[in-house]
Tab-separated table of C-alpha atoms in Angstrom:
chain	number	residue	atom	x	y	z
X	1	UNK	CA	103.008	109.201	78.805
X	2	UNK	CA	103.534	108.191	82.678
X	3	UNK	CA	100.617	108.903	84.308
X	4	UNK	CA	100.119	108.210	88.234
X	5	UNK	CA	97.360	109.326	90.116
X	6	UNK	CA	96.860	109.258	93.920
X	7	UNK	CA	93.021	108.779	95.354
X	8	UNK	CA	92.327	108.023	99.161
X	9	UNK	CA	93.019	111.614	100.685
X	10	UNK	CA	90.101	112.923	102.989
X	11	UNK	CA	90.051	114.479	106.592
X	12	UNK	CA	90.161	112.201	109.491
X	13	UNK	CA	90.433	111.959	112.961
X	14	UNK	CA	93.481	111.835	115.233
X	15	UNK	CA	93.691	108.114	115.847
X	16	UNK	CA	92.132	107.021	112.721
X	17	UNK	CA	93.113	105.333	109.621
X	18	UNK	CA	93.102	106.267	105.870
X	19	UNK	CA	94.155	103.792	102.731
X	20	UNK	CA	95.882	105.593	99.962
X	21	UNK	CA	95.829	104.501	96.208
X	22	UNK	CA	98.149	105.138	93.264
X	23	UNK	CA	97.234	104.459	90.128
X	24	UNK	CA	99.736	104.135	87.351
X	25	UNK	CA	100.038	103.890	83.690
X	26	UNK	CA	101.757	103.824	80.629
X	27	UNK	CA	105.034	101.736	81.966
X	28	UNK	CA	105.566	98.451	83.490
X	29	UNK	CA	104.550	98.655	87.280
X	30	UNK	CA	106.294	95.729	88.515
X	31	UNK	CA	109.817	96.600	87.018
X	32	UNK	CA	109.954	99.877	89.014
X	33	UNK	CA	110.389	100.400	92.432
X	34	UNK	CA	107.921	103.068	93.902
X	35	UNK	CA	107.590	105.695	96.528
X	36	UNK	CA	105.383	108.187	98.943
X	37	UNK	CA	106.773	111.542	99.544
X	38	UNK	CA	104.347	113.838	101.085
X	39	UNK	CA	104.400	118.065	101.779
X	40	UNK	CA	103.040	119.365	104.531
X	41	UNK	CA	100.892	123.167	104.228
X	42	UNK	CA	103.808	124.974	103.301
X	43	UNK	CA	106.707	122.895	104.140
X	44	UNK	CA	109.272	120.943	101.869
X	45	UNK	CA	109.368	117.851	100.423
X	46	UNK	CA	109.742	114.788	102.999
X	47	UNK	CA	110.283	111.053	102.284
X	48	UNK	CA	107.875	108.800	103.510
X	49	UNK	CA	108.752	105.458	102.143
X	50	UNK	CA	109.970	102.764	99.311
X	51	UNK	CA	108.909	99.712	98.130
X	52	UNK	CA	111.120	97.500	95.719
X	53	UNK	CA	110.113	95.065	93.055
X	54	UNK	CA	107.971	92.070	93.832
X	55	UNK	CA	106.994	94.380	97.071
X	56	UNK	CA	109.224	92.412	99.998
X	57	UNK	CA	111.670	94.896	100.751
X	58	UNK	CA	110.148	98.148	102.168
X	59	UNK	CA	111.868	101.228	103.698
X	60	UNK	CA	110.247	103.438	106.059
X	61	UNK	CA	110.756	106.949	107.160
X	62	UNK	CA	110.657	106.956	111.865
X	63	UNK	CA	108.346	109.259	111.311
X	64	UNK	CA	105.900	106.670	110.092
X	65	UNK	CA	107.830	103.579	110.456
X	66	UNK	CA	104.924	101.374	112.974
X	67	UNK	CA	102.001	102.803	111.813
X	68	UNK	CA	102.133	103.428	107.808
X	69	UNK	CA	102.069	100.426	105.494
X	70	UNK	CA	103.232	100.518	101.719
X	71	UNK	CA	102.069	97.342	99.687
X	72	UNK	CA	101.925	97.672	95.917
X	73	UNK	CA	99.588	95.386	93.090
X	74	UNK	CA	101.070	94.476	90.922
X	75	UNK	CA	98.316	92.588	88.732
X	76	UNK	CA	96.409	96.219	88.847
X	77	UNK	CA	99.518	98.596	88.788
X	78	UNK	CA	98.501	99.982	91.910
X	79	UNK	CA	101.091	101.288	94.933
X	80	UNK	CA	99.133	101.206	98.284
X	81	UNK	CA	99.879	103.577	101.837
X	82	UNK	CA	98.063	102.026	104.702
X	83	UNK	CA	97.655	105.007	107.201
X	84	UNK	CA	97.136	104.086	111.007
X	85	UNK	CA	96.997	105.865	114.391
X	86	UNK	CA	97.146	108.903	112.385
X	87	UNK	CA	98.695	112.554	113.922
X	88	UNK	CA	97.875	116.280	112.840
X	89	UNK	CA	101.129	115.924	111.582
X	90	UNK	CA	100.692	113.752	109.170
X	91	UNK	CA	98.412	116.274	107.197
X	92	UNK	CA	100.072	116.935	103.866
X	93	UNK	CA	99.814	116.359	100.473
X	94	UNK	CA	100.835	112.574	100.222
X	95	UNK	CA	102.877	112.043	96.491
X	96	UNK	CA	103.423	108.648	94.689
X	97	UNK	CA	106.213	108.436	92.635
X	98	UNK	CA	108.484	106.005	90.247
X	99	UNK	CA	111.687	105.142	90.570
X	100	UNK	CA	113.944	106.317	87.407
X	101	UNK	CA	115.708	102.989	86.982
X	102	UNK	CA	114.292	99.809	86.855
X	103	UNK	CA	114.910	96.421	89.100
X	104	UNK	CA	116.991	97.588	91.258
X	105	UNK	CA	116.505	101.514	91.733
X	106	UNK	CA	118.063	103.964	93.602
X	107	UNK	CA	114.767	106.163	95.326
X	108	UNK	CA	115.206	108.840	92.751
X	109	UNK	CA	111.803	109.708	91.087
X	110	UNK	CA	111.160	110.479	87.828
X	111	UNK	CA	107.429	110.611	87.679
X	112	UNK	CA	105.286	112.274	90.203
X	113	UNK	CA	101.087	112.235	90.574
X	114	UNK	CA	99.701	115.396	91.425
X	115	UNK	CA	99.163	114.332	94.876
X	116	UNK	CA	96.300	113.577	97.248
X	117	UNK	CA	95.773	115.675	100.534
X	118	UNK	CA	95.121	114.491	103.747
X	119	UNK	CA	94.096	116.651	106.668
X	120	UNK	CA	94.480	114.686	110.362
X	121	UNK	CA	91.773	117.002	112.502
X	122	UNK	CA	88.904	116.345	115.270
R	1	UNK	CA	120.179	110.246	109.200
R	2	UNK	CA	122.164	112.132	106.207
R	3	UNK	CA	121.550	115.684	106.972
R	4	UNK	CA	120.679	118.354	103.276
R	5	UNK	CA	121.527	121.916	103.580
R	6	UNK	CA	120.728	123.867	100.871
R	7	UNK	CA	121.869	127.906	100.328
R	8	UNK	CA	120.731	130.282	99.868
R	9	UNK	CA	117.338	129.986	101.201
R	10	UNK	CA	115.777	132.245	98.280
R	11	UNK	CA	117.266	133.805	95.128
R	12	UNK	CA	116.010	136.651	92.729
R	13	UNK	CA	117.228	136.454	88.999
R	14	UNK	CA	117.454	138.432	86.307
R	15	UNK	CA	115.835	136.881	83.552
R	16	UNK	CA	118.841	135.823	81.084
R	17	UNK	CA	121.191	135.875	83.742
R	18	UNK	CA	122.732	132.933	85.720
R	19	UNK	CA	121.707	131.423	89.561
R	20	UNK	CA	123.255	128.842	91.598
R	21	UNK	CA	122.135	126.642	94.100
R	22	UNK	CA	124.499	125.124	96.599
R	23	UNK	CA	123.486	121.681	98.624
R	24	UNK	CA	126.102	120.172	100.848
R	25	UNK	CA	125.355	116.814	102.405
R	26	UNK	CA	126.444	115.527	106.109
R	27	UNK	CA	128.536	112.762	104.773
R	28	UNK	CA	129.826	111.659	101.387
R	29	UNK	CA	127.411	110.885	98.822
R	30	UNK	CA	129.326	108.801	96.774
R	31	UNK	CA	127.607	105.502	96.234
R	32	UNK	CA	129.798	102.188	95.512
R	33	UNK	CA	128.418	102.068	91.769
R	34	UNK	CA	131.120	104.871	91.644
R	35	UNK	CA	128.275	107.519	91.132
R	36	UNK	CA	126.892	110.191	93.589
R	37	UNK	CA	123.729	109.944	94.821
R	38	UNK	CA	122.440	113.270	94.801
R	39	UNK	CA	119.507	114.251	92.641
R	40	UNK	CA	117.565	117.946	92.087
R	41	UNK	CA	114.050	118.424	91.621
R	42	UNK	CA	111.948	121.819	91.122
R	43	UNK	CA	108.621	122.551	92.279
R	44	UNK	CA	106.727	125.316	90.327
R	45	UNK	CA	103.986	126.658	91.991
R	46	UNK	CA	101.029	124.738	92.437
R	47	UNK	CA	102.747	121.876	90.786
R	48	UNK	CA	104.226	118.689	91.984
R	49	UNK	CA	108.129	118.048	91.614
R	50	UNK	CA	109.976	117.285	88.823
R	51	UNK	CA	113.032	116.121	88.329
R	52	UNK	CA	115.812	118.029	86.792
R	53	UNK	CA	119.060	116.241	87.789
R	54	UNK	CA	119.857	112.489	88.759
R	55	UNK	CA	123.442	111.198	89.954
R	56	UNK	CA	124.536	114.513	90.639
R	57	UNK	CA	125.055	115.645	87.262
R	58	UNK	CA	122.598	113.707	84.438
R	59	UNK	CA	120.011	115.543	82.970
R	60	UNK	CA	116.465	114.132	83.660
R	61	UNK	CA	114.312	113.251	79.770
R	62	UNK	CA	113.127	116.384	78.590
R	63	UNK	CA	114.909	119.211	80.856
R	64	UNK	CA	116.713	121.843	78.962
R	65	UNK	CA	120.240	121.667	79.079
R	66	UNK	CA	120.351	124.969	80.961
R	67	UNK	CA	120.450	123.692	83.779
R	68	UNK	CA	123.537	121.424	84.997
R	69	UNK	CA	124.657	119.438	88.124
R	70	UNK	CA	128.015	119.118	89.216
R	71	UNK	CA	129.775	118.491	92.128
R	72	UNK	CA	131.685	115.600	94.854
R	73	UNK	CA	131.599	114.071	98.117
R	74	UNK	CA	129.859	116.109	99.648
R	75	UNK	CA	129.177	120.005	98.212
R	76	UNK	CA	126.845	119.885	95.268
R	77	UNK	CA	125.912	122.664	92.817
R	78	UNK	CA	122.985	123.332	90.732
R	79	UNK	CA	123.058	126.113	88.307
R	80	UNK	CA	120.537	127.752	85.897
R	81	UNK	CA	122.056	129.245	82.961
R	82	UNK	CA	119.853	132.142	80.851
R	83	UNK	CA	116.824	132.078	83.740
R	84	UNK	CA	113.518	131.960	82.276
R	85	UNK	CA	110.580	133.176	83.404
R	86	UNK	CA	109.775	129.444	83.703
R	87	UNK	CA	111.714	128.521	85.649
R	88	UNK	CA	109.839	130.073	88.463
R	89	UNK	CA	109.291	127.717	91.736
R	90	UNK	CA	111.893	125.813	94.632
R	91	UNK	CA	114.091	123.589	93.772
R	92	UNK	CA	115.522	120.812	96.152
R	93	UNK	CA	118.752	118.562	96.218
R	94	UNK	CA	117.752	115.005	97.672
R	95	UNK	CA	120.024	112.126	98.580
R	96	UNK	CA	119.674	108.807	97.376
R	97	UNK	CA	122.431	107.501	99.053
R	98	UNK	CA	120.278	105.176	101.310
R	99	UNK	CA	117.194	105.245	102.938
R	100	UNK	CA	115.440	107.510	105.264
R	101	UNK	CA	115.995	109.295	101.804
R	102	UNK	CA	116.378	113.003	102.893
R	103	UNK	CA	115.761	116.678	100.882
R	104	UNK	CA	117.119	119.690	101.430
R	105	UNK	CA	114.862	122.549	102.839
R	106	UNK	CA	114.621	124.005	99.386
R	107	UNK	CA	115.643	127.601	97.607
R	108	UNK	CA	113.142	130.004	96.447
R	109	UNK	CA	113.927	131.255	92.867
R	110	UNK	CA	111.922	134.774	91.989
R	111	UNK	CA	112.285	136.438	89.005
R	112	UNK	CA	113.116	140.475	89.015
């Protein structure tokens, strides 16, 4: 069974920086392209941002495009979200996720971790 | 930016009877593979997403074929035939059309 599960989520200050982690199992990492969607507190689902196979082409939502950074490892299976200059509005539960179709993949998700939450407060 | 609207914004069923969800997108999802890109996802409480619907209308592994995607361009429907108790939560359309990927606001679904 897919498993993925998100570690890195803690409270920090305006300004500051957080590194997320995704862990995944049970498929082959580096044939999938991968995502972050977080939720903020009682809000709906928003896109954060893609990487693609072999981790060179990334996508970015303005939101976060300049100060987030998605890398993935491969050798460990791992997707990455480099959080800087964070804003109380980035507080939200932060969501890794697979893309459905291998190689080439079309940001769809099939498999989501139960999420990590981060809370941006002085 | 491709722009989701989703109606209604909540919906109480009848368990046994049928709901539809309506998502119409800003421009045409229709993506050159000759497929739309338009997926559906539901959130039960408490829970992360899961997806129900890919390319507007295939089933995702495992979900029960009560629930169907159909639609063009740009107006999308999902419905929920026979609502179950389990199916409890908000569901979202999403495009996949191209990137900043975007979700509808999402629609409530009670049961009576």
């Amino acid at each position: 069974e897919v498993h993925l599960l998100e570690s890195g989520g803690d409270l920090a200050q305006p300004g500051g920086s957080l590194r997320l982690s995704c862990t995944a199992s049970a498929f082959t990492f580096r044939n999938y392209a991968m995502s972050w969607v977080r939720q903020a507190p009682g809000k709906g689902l928003e896109w954060i941002s893609t990487i693609y196979i072999g981790g060179i082409t990334t996508y970015y939502a303005d939101s976060v495009k300049g100060r987030f950074i998605i890398t993935r490892d491969d050798s460990k299976s791992t997707l990455f979200l480099q959080m800087n200059r964070l804003r109380a509005e980035d507080t939200a539960i932060y969501y890794c996720a697979k893309d459905h179709i291998p190689l080439d993949g079309d940001y769809t998700c099939d498999y989501w971790g139960q999420g990590t939450l981060v809370t941006v407060s002085s | 930016d491709i722009v989701m609207t989703q109606s209604p914004l909540s919906l109480s069923v009848t368990p046994g009877e049928s709901a539809s969800i309506s998502c119409r997108s800003s421009q045409s999802l229709l993506h050159n593979n000759g497929f739309y890109s338009l997926a559906w996802f539901l959130q039960r409480p408490g829970q992360s997403p899961q997806l129900l619907i890919s390319l507007a209308s295939s089933r995702a592994s495992g979900v029960p074929d009560r629930f169907s995607g159909s639609g063009s361009g740009t107006d999308f429907t999902l419905k929920i035939s026979r609502v179950e108790a389990e199916d409890v939560g908000v569901y979202y359309c999403m495009q996949a059309l191209q990137a900043p990927v975007t979700f509808g606001g999402g629609t409530k679904v009670e049961i009576k």
